[in-house]
Coordinates of N, CA, C and O and ligand atoms in Angstrom, one line a residue:
X1147 N 1.6 9.3 -23.7 CA 1.5 9.2 -22.3 C 2.7 9.7 -21.5 O 3.9 10.0 -22.1
X1148 N 2.4 10.6 -20.7 CA 3.7 11.2 -19.9 C 3.7 10.8 -18.7 O 2.9 10.8 -17.5
X1149 N 5.1 9.9 -18.6 CA 5.5 9.5 -17.0 C 6.4 10.8 -16.5 O 7.2 11.3 -17.2
X1150 N 5.8 11.1 -15.5 CA 6.5 12.3 -14.7 C 8.1 11.7 -14.2 O 8.9 12.3 -14.5
X1151 N 7.8 10.6 -13.8 CA 9.3 9.9 -13.5 C 9.2 8.5 -13.9 O 8.0 7.7 -13.8
X1152 N 10.1 8.1 -14.6 CA 10.1 6.9 -15.1 C 11.2 5.9 -14.8 O 12.2 5.9 -15.4
X1153 N 11.2 5.4 -13.7 CA 12.2 4.6 -13.2 C 12.3 3.3 -13.9 O 11.4 2.8 -14.6
X1154 N 13.4 2.5 -13.8 CA 13.6 1.4 -14.5 C 13.1 0.4 -13.6 O 13.6 0.0 -12.6
X1155 N 11.8 -0.2 -13.9 CA 11.2 -1.1 -12.8 C 12.1 -2.4 -12.5 O 11.9 -2.8 -11.7
X1156 N 12.8 -2.8 -13.2 CA 13.5 -3.9 -13.0 C 14.8 -3.8 -12.0 O 15.3 -4.7 -11.5
X1157 N 15.1 -2.5 -11.8 CA 16.4 -2.0 -10.9 C 15.9 -1.8 -9.6 O 15.1 -0.6 -9.5
X1158 N 16.0 -2.5 -8.6 CA 15.5 -1.8 -7.4 C 16.9 -1.6 -6.4 O 17.9 -2.3 -6.9
X1159 N 17.0 -0.4 -6.0 CA 18.3 0.0 -5.2 C 18.5 -1.2 -4.3 O 17.5 -1.4 -3.5
X1160 N 19.9 -1.6 -4.0 CA 20.1 -2.8 -2.7 C 19.4 -1.8 -1.3 O 19.9 -0.7 -1.2
X1161 N 18.8 -2.7 -0.6 CA 18.4 -2.2 0.6 C 18.2 -3.4 1.3 O 18.2 -4.5 1.1
X1162 N 18.5 -3.1 2.8 CA 18.2 -4.2 3.8 C 16.8 -4.8 3.7 O 15.9 -4.3 3.2
X1163 N 16.7 -6.3 4.0 CA 15.5 -6.9 4.1 C 14.4 -6.3 4.9 O 14.7 -5.9 6.0
X1164 N 13.3 -6.1 4.2 CA 12.3 -5.3 4.9 C 11.0 -6.2 5.4 O 10.8 -7.1 4.7
X1165 N 10.6 -6.0 6.6 CA 9.4 -6.7 7.0 C 8.3 -5.9 6.7 O 8.0 -5.0 7.6
X1166 N 7.3 -6.2 5.8 CA 6.2 -5.5 5.6 C 5.0 -5.9 6.3 O 4.6 -7.1 6.3
X1167 N 4.2 -4.9 6.6 CA 2.6 -5.0 6.9 C 1.9 -4.5 6.1 O 1.9 -3.4 5.6
X1168 N 1.0 -5.0 5.0 CA 0.3 -4.4 4.0 C -1.3 -4.4 4.7 O -1.7 -5.2 5.5
X1169 N -1.8 -3.3 4.4 CA -3.2 -3.0 4.9 C -4.0 -2.8 3.4 O -3.6 -1.8 2.7
X1170 N -5.1 -3.4 3.2 CA -5.9 -3.4 2.0 C -7.5 -3.6 2.4 O -7.9 -4.4 3.6
X1171 N -8.2 -3.0 1.7 CA -9.7 -3.0 1.9 C -10.3 -3.8 0.8 O -11.5 -4.3 1.0
X1172 N -9.9 -4.0 -0.2 CA -10.5 -4.5 -1.3 C -9.9 -5.6 -2.2 O -9.4 -6.6 -1.6
X1173 N -10.0 -5.2 -3.5 CA -9.3 -6.3 -4.3 C -7.9 -6.9 -4.0 O -7.4 -8.1 -4.3
X1174 N -6.7 -6.0 -3.5 CA -5.7 -6.3 -3.3 C -4.7 -6.7 -4.5 O -3.5 -7.1 -4.4
X1175 N -5.1 -6.0 -5.6 CA -4.1 -6.3 -7.0 C -2.6 -5.7 -6.5 O -1.5 -6.2 -7.0
X1176 N -2.6 -4.6 -5.7 CA -1.3 -3.8 -5.5 C -0.7 -4.8 -4.3 O 0.5 -5.1 -4.4
X1177 N -1.3 -5.4 -3.3 CA -0.8 -6.5 -2.6 C 0.1 -7.6 -3.3 O 1.2 -7.8 -3.1
X1178 N -0.9 -7.8 -4.4 CA -0.3 -9.1 -5.4 C 1.1 -8.7 -6.0 O 2.0 -9.6 -6.1
X1179 N 1.0 -7.6 -6.4 CA 2.3 -7.0 -7.5 C 3.5 -6.8 -6.3 O 4.4 -7.1 -6.8
X1180 N 3.2 -6.4 -5.2 CA 4.4 -6.3 -4.1 C 4.8 -7.8 -3.9 O 6.1 -8.2 -3.7
X1181 N 3.9 -8.8 -3.7 CA 4.2 -10.0 -3.3 C 4.8 -10.8 -4.6 O 5.9 -11.6 -4.2
X1182 N 4.5 -10.5 -5.7 CA 5.1 -10.9 -6.8 C 6.4 -10.4 -7.0 O 7.5 -11.3 -7.3
X1183 N 6.7 -9.2 -6.7 CA 8.0 -8.6 -6.8 C 9.0 -9.2 -5.8 O 10.1 -9.5 -6.2
X1184 N 8.4 -9.6 -4.9 CA 9.6 -10.4 -3.7 C 9.6 -11.5 -4.2 O 10.7 -12.1 -4.3
X1185 N 8.7 -12.3 -5.0 CA 8.9 -13.7 -5.2 C 9.9 -13.7 -6.6 O 10.7 -14.7 -6.6
X1186 N 9.6 -12.8 -7.4 CA 10.8 -12.5 -8.4 C 12.0 -12.2 -8.1 O 12.8 -11.9 -8.8
X1187 N 12.4 -11.7 -6.8 CA 13.6 -11.4 -6.5 C 13.8 -10.0 -6.6 O 15.2 -9.6 -6.5
X1188 N 12.9 -9.2 -6.8 CA 13.3 -7.7 -7.1 C 13.4 -7.0 -5.7 O 14.3 -6.4 -5.3
X1189 N 12.1 -6.9 -5.2 CA 12.0 -6.2 -3.7 C 12.5 -7.1 -2.5 O 12.1 -8.4 -2.7
X1190 N 13.5 -6.6 -2.0 CA 14.1 -7.7 -0.9 C 13.1 -7.5 0.3 O 13.5 -6.5 1.1
X1191 N 12.3 -8.3 0.4 CA 11.4 -8.1 1.7 C 10.6 -9.5 2.0 O 10.6 -10.3 1.2
X1192 N 9.8 -9.3 3.3 CA 8.8 -10.4 3.2 C 7.5 -9.7 3.9 O 7.7 -8.5 4.5
X1193 N 6.5 -10.2 3.5 CA 5.1 -9.5 3.8 C 4.6 -10.5 5.0 O 4.5 -11.6 4.8
X1194 N 5.0 -9.9 6.2 CA 4.6 -10.5 7.6 C 3.1 -10.8 7.5 O 2.6 -11.8 8.5
X1195 N 2.4 -9.9 7.2 CA 0.9 -10.1 7.5 C 0.1 -9.0 6.4 O 0.7 -7.9 6.3
X1196 N -1.2 -9.3 6.3 CA -2.0 -8.4 5.6 C -3.2 -8.2 6.5 O -3.9 -9.0 7.0
X1197 N -3.3 -6.8 6.7 CA -4.6 -6.3 7.7 C -5.7 -5.9 6.6 O -5.2 -5.2 5.7
X1198 N -6.9 -6.5 6.9 CA -8.0 -6.1 5.8 C -9.2 -5.7 6.9 O -9.5 -6.2 7.9
X1199 N -10.0 -4.9 6.4 CA -11.2 -4.5 7.2 C -12.6 -5.0 6.6 O -13.8 -4.5 7.3
X1200 N -12.6 -5.4 5.6 CA -13.9 -5.7 4.9 C -13.8 -7.4 4.8 O -13.2 -7.8 4.2
X1201 N -14.9 -8.0 5.4 CA -14.9 -9.5 5.4 C -14.9 -10.0 4.1 O -14.1 -11.0 4.0
X1202 N -15.5 -9.6 3.0 CA -15.3 -10.0 1.9 C -14.2 -9.6 1.0 O -14.1 -9.9 -0.1
X1203 N -13.3 -8.8 1.6 CA -12.3 -8.4 0.6 C -11.4 -9.6 -0.3 O -11.0 -10.4 0.4
X1204 N -11.1 -9.2 -1.5 CA -10.6 -10.3 -2.4 C -9.1 -10.4 -2.0 O -8.5 -11.6 -2.2
X1205 N -8.7 -9.5 -1.3 CA -7.3 -9.5 -0.9 C -7.0 -11.1 -0.1 O -6.0 -11.5 0.0
X1206 N -7.9 -11.3 0.7 CA -7.6 -12.7 1.4 C -7.2 -13.6 0.6 O -6.4 -14.5 1.0
X1207 N -7.9 -13.9 -0.8 CA -7.7 -15.1 -1.3 C -6.2 -14.8 -2.0 O -5.5 -15.9 -2.1
X1208 N -5.8 -13.6 -2.2 CA -4.4 -13.6 -2.8 C -3.5 -13.7 -1.9 O -2.5 -14.2 -1.8
X1209 N -3.8 -13.3 -0.5 CA -2.9 -13.5 0.6 C -2.5 -15.2 0.6 O -1.5 -15.5 1.0
X1210 N -3.7 -15.9 0.7 CA -3.6 -17.4 0.8 C -2.6 -17.9 -0.2 O -2.0 -18.5 -0.1
X1211 N -2.7 -17.3 -1.7 CA -2.0 -17.9 -2.7 C -0.4 -17.6 -2.4 O 0.4 -18.4 -2.7
X1212 N -0.1 -16.5 -1.6 CA 1.2 -16.3 -1.3 C 1.7 -16.7 -0.1 O 2.7 -16.4 0.4
X1213 N 0.7 -17.5 0.8 CA 1.1 -17.8 2.0 C 1.3 -16.8 3.2 O 2.2 -17.1 4.0
X1214 N 0.4 -15.7 3.1 CA 0.7 -14.4 3.9 C -0.4 -14.4 4.7 O -1.5 -14.8 4.3
X1215 N -0.3 -14.5 6.1 CA -1.3 -14.5 6.9 C -2.1 -13.2 7.0 O -1.7 -12.1 6.6
X1216 N -3.5 -13.5 7.0 CA -4.3 -12.3 6.7 C -5.3 -12.1 8.3 O -5.8 -13.1 8.8
X1217 N -5.2 -10.9 8.5 CA -6.0 -10.6 9.8 C -7.3 -9.8 9.6 O -6.8 -8.5 9.1
X1218 N -8.4 -10.0 9.8 CA -9.4 -9.2 9.6 C -9.8 -8.3 10.9 O -9.8 -8.5 11.9
X1219 N -9.7 -6.7 10.7 CA -10.0 -5.9 11.7 C -11.0 -5.0 11.1 O -10.6 -4.3 10.4
X1220 N -12.4 -5.7 11.4 CA -13.5 -5.0 10.7 C -13.7 -3.7 11.5 O -14.3 -3.5 12.7
X1221 N -13.7 -2.5 10.7 CA -13.8 -1.2 11.3 C -15.3 -0.8 12.0 O -15.2 -0.3 12.9
X1222 N -16.3 -1.8 11.6 CA -17.4 -1.6 12.0 C -17.5 -2.2 13.5 O -18.7 -2.0 14.2
X1223 N -16.6 -2.8 13.9 CA -16.7 -3.6 15.3 C -16.0 -2.6 16.2 O -15.6 -2.9 17.5
X1224 N -15.3 -1.3 15.9 CA -14.7 -0.6 16.8 C -15.5 0.7 17.0 O -16.1 1.2 16.2
X1225 N -15.4 1.2 18.1 CA -16.0 2.4 18.5 C -15.4 3.8 17.9 O -16.1 4.6 17.7
X1226 N -14.3 4.1 17.5 CA -13.7 5.1 16.8 C -12.6 4.5 15.8 O -11.9 3.6 16.0
X1227 N -12.1 5.6 15.1 CA -10.8 5.4 14.1 C -9.8 5.1 15.1 O -9.0 4.2 14.7
X1228 N -9.6 5.8 16.3 CA -8.4 5.5 16.9 C -8.4 4.0 17.4 O -7.3 3.5 17.5
X1229 N -9.7 3.6 18.1 CA -9.6 2.1 18.6 C -9.2 1.2 17.3 O -8.4 0.1 17.7
X1230 N -9.7 1.4 16.1 CA -9.4 0.4 15.0 C -7.8 0.6 14.8 O -7.1 -0.6 14.9
X1231 N -7.3 1.6 14.9 CA -5.9 2.0 14.6 C -5.1 1.4 15.6 O -4.0 0.7 15.4
X1232 N -5.5 1.3 17.0 CA -4.8 0.8 18.1 C -4.6 -0.9 17.7 O -3.6 -1.4 18.0
X1233 N -5.7 -1.3 17.5 CA -5.8 -2.7 17.2 C -4.8 -3.2 15.9 O -4.4 -4.0 15.8
X1234 N -4.9 -2.3 15.0 CA -3.8 -2.3 13.9 C -2.5 -2.3 14.3 O -1.9 -3.4 13.8
X1235 N -2.2 -1.3 15.2 CA -0.7 -1.2 15.6 C -0.3 -2.6 16.5 O 0.7 -3.0 16.2
X1236 N -1.3 -3.2 17.4 CA -1.1 -3.9 17.9 C -0.8 -5.4 17.2 O 0.3 -6.2 17.3
X1237 N -1.7 -5.5 16.3 CA -1.1 -6.5 15.2 C -0.2 -6.4 14.4 O 0.7 -7.4 14.4
X1238 N 0.2 -5.5 13.8 CA 1.4 -5.3 13.0 C 2.7 -5.5 14.0 O 3.6 -6.2 13.5
X1239 N 2.6 -5.0 15.1 CA 3.8 -5.2 16.1 C 3.9 -6.5 16.4 O 5.0 -7.2 16.5
X1240 N 2.8 -7.2 16.7 CA 2.9 -8.7 17.0 C 3.5 -9.5 16.0 O 4.2 -10.4 15.9
X1241 N 3.3 -9.1 14.6 CA 4.0 -9.7 13.4 C 5.2 -9.2 13.0 O 6.0 -9.3 12.1
X1242 N 5.7 -8.2 13.9 CA 7.2 -7.7 14.0 C 7.3 -7.1 12.5 O 8.4 -7.0 12.0
X1243 N 6.3 -6.2 12.1 CA 6.4 -5.3 10.8 C 7.3 -4.3 11.1 O 7.2 -3.6 12.3
X1244 N 8.1 -3.9 10.2 CA 8.6 -2.5 10.3 C 8.6 -1.4 9.3 O 8.9 -0.3 9.6
X1245 N 7.7 -2.1 8.2 CA 7.2 -1.1 7.2 C 5.7 -1.3 7.0 O 5.3 -2.3 6.6
X1246 N 5.1 -0.3 7.0 CA 3.5 -0.3 6.9 C 3.2 0.1 5.4 O 3.6 1.4 5.0
X1247 N 2.6 -0.5 4.4 CA 2.3 -0.5 3.3 C 0.7 -0.3 2.9 O 0.1 -1.4 3.0
X1248 N 0.4 0.6 3.0 CA -1.4 0.7 2.8 C -1.4 0.6 1.1 O -0.9 1.4 0.4
X1249 N -2.4 -0.4 0.9 CA -2.5 -0.7 -0.6 C -3.8 -0.9 -0.8 O -4.5 -1.9 -0.6
X1250 N -4.5 0.4 -1.0 CA -6.1 0.5 -1.1 C -6.8 0.3 0.3 O -7.6 -0.5 0.2
X1251 N -6.1 1.1 1.1 CA -6.6 1.0 2.4 C -7.7 2.1 2.6 O -7.4 3.4 2.3
X1252 N -9.1 1.8 2.6 CA -10.0 2.9 2.4 C -10.6 3.6 3.4 O -11.6 3.9 3.6
X1253 N -9.6 3.7 4.4 CA -10.0 4.3 5.7 C -8.8 5.4 6.1 O -8.1 5.2 5.6
X1254 N -9.5 6.5 6.7 CA -8.6 7.6 7.0 C -7.8 7.0 8.4 O -8.6 6.4 9.4
X1255 N -6.4 7.0 8.4 CA -5.8 6.5 9.3 C -5.5 7.6 10.4 O -5.4 9.1 10.1
X1256 N -5.3 7.5 11.8 CA -5.1 8.6 12.8 C -3.6 8.5 13.2 O -3.0 7.8 12.9
X1257 N -3.4 9.6 14.2 CA -2.0 9.6 14.6 C -1.6 8.2 15.4 O -0.5 8.0 15.6
X1258 N -2.5 7.7 15.9 CA -2.3 6.4 16.5 C -1.7 5.4 15.8 O -0.6 4.9 16.0
X1259 N -1.8 5.4 14.5 CA -1.0 4.3 13.7 C 0.3 5.1 13.1 O 1.3 4.7 13.2
X1260 N 0.1 6.4 12.9 CA 1.1 7.3 12.3 C 2.5 7.3 13.0 O 3.5 7.1 12.9
X1261 N 2.0 7.5 14.5 CA 3.1 7.9 15.4 C 3.5 6.6 15.8 O 4.9 6.4 16.6
X1262 N 3.1 5.4 15.6 CA 3.8 4.0 16.0 C 4.8 3.6 15.2 O 5.7 3.0 15.3
X1263 N 4.6 4.3 13.8 CA 5.6 3.9 12.8 C 6.0 5.0 12.2 O 5.9 5.1 10.8
X1264 N 6.9 5.9 12.9 CA 7.3 7.1 12.3 C 8.1 7.0 10.9 O 9.2 6.2 10.8
X1265 N 7.6 7.6 10.0 CA 8.5 7.6 8.6 C 8.4 6.2 8.3 O 9.6 5.7 7.5
X1266 N 7.8 5.4 8.5 CA 7.7 4.0 7.9 C 6.2 3.4 7.5 O 5.8 2.2 7.4
X1267 N 5.7 4.6 6.9 CA 4.1 4.4 6.3 C 4.1 4.9 5.1 O 4.7 6.1 4.8
X1268 N 3.8 4.0 4.1 CA 3.5 4.4 2.8 C 1.9 4.2 2.3 O 1.5 3.2 2.8
X1269 N 1.8 5.0 1.3 CA 0.5 4.9 0.8 C 0.4 5.1 -0.6 O 1.4 5.4 -1.3
X1270 N -0.7 4.5 -1.4 CA -0.8 4.9 -2.7 C -2.2 5.5 -3.1 O -3.1 5.5 -2.4
X1271 N -2.1 6.4 -4.1 CA -3.1 7.1 -4.5 C -3.3 7.3 -5.9 O -2.5 7.4 -6.5
X1272 N -4.7 7.1 -6.3 CA -4.9 6.8 -7.7 C -4.7 8.0 -8.6 O -4.8 8.1 -10.0
X1273 N -4.5 9.2 -7.9 CA -4.5 10.5 -8.7 C -3.4 11.3 -8.5 O -2.7 10.9 -7.1
X1274 N -2.9 12.2 -9.2 CA -1.8 12.9 -8.9 C -1.8 13.7 -8.0 O -2.6 14.4 -7.8
X1275 N -0.7 13.6 -7.0 CA -0.5 14.6 -5.9 C 0.7 15.5 -6.1 O 1.5 15.2 -6.9
X1276 N 0.7 16.9 -5.6 CA -0.3 17.1 -4.6 C -1.8 17.7 -5.0 O -2.5 18.3 -4.4
X1277 N -1.9 18.0 -6.3 CA -2.9 18.4 -7.0 C -4.4 17.7 -6.7 O -5.6 18.4 -6.3
X1278 N -4.5 16.5 -6.6 CA -5.8 15.8 -6.7 C -5.7 14.9 -5.2 O -5.6 13.9 -5.3
X1279 N -5.9 15.8 -4.2 CA -5.8 14.9 -2.8 C -7.4 14.3 -2.7 O -8.0 14.8 -3.4
X1280 N -7.5 13.7 -1.7 CA -8.7 13.1 -1.4 C -9.6 14.3 -0.8 O -9.0 15.3 -0.6
X1281 N -10.8 14.3 -0.5 CA -11.6 15.3 -0.4 C -11.6 15.8 1.3 O -12.7 16.3 1.7
X1282 N -10.7 15.4 1.9 CA -10.6 15.8 3.4 C -9.1 16.3 3.5 O -8.3 16.0 3.0
X1283 N -9.3 17.5 4.1 CA -8.0 18.2 4.3 C -6.8 17.7 4.7 O -5.7 17.9 4.2
X1284 N -6.9 16.5 5.7 CA -6.0 16.1 6.2 C -5.3 15.0 5.6 O -4.2 14.3 6.2
X1285 N -5.9 14.7 4.4 CA -5.3 13.3 3.8 C -4.3 13.6 2.6 O -4.3 14.6 1.9
X1286 N -3.7 12.7 2.3 CA -2.9 12.5 1.3 C -1.8 13.5 1.2 O -1.5 14.2 0.2
X1287 N -1.2 13.8 2.4 CA 0.1 14.7 2.5 C 1.4 13.7 2.5 O 1.1 12.8 2.5
X1288 N 2.3 14.2 2.7 CA 3.7 13.4 2.9 C 4.3 13.6 1.7 O 3.9 14.0 0.6
X1289 N 5.6 13.0 1.9 CA 6.6 12.9 0.9 C 6.1 12.1 -0.4 O 5.6 10.9 -0.2
X1290 N 6.3 12.7 -1.8 CA 6.0 11.6 -2.7 C 7.4 10.9 -3.1 O 8.2 11.5 -3.2
X1291 N 7.0 9.5 -3.3 CA 8.2 8.8 -3.7 C 8.4 8.6 -5.2 O 9.4 8.8 -5.7
X1292 N 7.2 8.0 -5.7 CA 7.4 8.0 -7.2 C 5.8 8.4 -7.8 O 4.8 8.1 -7.1
X1293 N 5.7 9.0 -8.9 CA 4.5 9.3 -9.5 C 4.4 8.7 -11.0 O 5.6 8.7 -11.6
X1294 N 3.3 8.5 -11.3 CA 3.3 8.1 -13.0 C 1.8 8.8 -13.3 O 0.8 8.9 -12.6
X1295 N 1.6 9.1 -14.6 CA 0.7 9.8 -15.1 C -0.1 8.7 -16.4 O 0.9 8.3 -16.9
X1296 N -1.3 8.8 -16.2 CA -1.7 8.1 -17.3 C -2.7 9.1 -18.2 O -3.2 10.0 -17.6
X1297 N -3.1 8.7 -19.4 CA -3.9 9.7 -20.3 C -5.3 9.2 -20.1 O -5.5 8.0 -19.7
X1298 N -6.1 10.1 -20.1 CA -7.6 9.7 -20.0 C -8.0 9.9 -21.5 O -8.0 10.9 -22.2
X1299 N -8.6 8.6 -22.1 CA -8.8 8.4 -23.4 C -10.0 8.9 -23.9 O -11.2 8.7 -23.0
X1300 N -10.6 9.4 -25.1 CA -11.9 9.6 -25.4 C -12.8 8.2 -25.5 O -12.1 7.4 -25.7
X1301 N -13.8 8.5 -24.7 CA -14.8 7.2 -24.6 C -14.1 6.1 -23.4 O -14.7 5.0 -23.4
X1302 N -13.5 6.6 -22.7 CA -12.9 5.8 -21.4 C -14.0 5.5 -20.6 O -15.1 6.2 -20.5
X1303 N -14.0 4.2 -20.2 CA -15.1 3.9 -19.1 C -14.1 4.0 -17.9 O -13.0 3.9 -17.9
X1304 N -14.7 3.9 -16.8 CA -14.3 4.0 -15.5 C -13.3 2.8 -15.3 O -12.0 2.8 -14.8
X1305 N -13.7 1.6 -15.7 CA -13.1 0.4 -15.7 C -11.6 0.5 -16.5 O -10.5 0.1 -16.0
X1306 N -11.9 1.2 -17.6 CA -10.7 1.3 -18.5 C -9.6 2.0 -18.0 O -8.3 1.7 -17.9
X1307 N -10.1 3.2 -17.4 CA -9.3 4.0 -16.8 C -8.6 3.4 -15.5 O -7.4 3.5 -15.4
X1308 N -9.4 2.6 -14.9 CA -8.7 2.2 -13.6 C -7.8 1.0 -14.0 O -6.8 1.0 -13.1
X1309 N -8.0 0.2 -14.9 CA -6.9 -0.7 -15.5 C -5.6 0.0 -15.7 O -4.4 -0.7 -15.4
X1310 N -5.9 1.1 -16.3 CA -4.8 1.8 -16.7 C -3.8 2.2 -15.8 O -2.6 2.2 -15.5
X1311 N -4.5 2.8 -14.7 CA -3.8 3.2 -13.4 C -3.4 2.0 -12.3 O -2.1 2.3 -12.3
X1312 N -4.1 1.1 -12.6 CA -3.5 -0.2 -11.9 C -2.2 -0.6 -12.5 O -1.2 -1.0 -11.9
X1313 N -2.2 -0.5 -13.9 CA -0.9 -1.0 -14.4 C 0.5 -0.5 -13.9 O 1.3 -1.0 -13.8
X1314 N 0.2 0.9 -13.9 CA 1.3 1.8 -13.7 C 1.5 1.4 -12.1 O 2.8 1.5 -11.6
X1315 N 0.5 1.4 -11.2 CA 0.5 1.2 -9.7 C 1.4 0.0 -9.4 O 2.3 -0.1 -8.6
X1316 N 1.1 -1.1 -10.3 CA 1.9 -2.3 -10.0 C 2.8 -2.3 -10.3 O 4.0 -3.0 -9.8
X1317 N 3.5 -1.5 -11.2 CA 4.8 -1.1 -11.6 C 5.5 -0.4 -10.6 O 6.9 -0.9 -10.1
X1318 N 5.1 0.6 -10.1 CA 5.9 1.5 -9.4 C 5.8 1.1 -7.9 O 6.7 1.8 -7.0
X1319 N 4.8 0.8 -7.4 CA 4.5 0.4 -6.1 C 5.8 -0.3 -5.4 O 6.5 0.1 -4.4
X1320 N 6.0 -1.5 -6.1 CA 7.1 -2.4 -5.4 C 8.3 -1.4 -5.4 O 9.1 -1.4 -4.3
X1321 N 8.7 -0.5 -6.3 CA 9.9 -0.1 -6.4 C 10.0 1.3 -5.5 O 11.0 1.5 -4.9
X1322 N 8.6 1.9 -5.2 CA 8.7 3.0 -4.4 C 9.1 2.3 -3.0 O 9.7 3.2 -2.0
X1323 N 8.9 0.9 -2.5 CA 8.9 0.6 -1.2 C 10.7 0.6 -1.1 O 11.1 0.9 0.0
X1324 N 11.1 0.1 -2.0 CA 12.8 -0.1 -1.8 C 13.3 1.3 -1.9 O 14.2 1.7 -1.1
X1325 N 12.8 2.2 -2.8 CA 13.4 3.6 -2.8 C 13.1 4.3 -1.4 O 14.0 4.9 -0.7
X1326 N 11.9 4.3 -1.1 CA 11.7 4.7 0.5 C 12.6 4.2 1.5 O 13.2 4.8 2.4
X1327 N 12.9 2.9 1.5 CA 13.8 2.3 2.4 C 15.3 2.9 2.3 O 15.8 3.0 3.4
X1328 N 15.6 3.0 1.0 CA 16.8 3.5 1.1 C 17.0 5.0 1.5 O 18.0 5.6 2.1
X1329 N 15.8 5.8 1.3 CA 15.8 7.4 1.7 C 15.7 7.4 2.9 O 16.6 8.2 3.5
X1330 N 15.3 6.6 3.9 CA 15.0 6.8 5.2 C 16.4 6.3 6.1 O 16.5 6.6 7.1
X1331 N 17.3 5.8 5.2 CA 18.8 5.2 5.8 C 19.4 6.3 6.1 O 20.4 6.5 6.7
X1332 N 19.3 7.6 5.0 CA 20.4 8.6 5.1 C 19.8 9.7 6.1 O 18.6 9.7 6.6
Ligands
LIG1112 C1 -5.8 1.6 -5.9 O1 -6.1 2.1 -7.3 C2 -5.1 2.6 -5.3 O2 -4.5 3.7 -5.8 C3 -6.4 3.0 -4.3 O3 -7.3 1.8 -4.2 C4 -6.9 1.2 -5.3 C5 -6.7 -0.2 -4.7 O4 -6.6 -1.4 -5.7 N1 -6.1 3.8 -3.1 P1 -6.3 -2.8 -5.2 O5 -7.2 -3.3 -4.0 O6 -4.8 -2.6 -4.9 O7 -6.4 -3.6 -6.4

């Protein structure tokens, strides 16, 4: 296995306490990894709120377990991407979020969100960037904080590969939040 960058995951650079708003559409295993990292005293942060857009998203159960408020903003109930994003911004501001962490958010976001939190939005992408972006020209750009690579093994199932990717994501996403916070201080 080739790790492009291999940070010591137990070491988080000292950083000011962060107020996170997590956005998730599905299972929320990355949300949980971040919440667990905070609980374990690695990431110095609090998750103020989880925003989710699918009523049956499993992230809600995980949020409950970590006592994090979860707010449903169902994209089907909004007339446009911008209207959804405006509702998200309002909610994130209500919860006094200063860093937005997209963790499996399966919607394209607009400048309405991006301009409300300049240089304070993180995203996670399951394939290596910049080579393997999503299939819309405007997505998955921006500064890369951490990357890890996993092998594709002979006879792999989608599930096996997904698990391998998730294991890496859970290691590096909490650290990426700390590193991004440090980098934006300078
Ligand atoms: C992750 O693999 C992430 O890279 C992609 O969606 C998946 C979300 O998984 N954008 P989870 O909901 O955090 O379990």
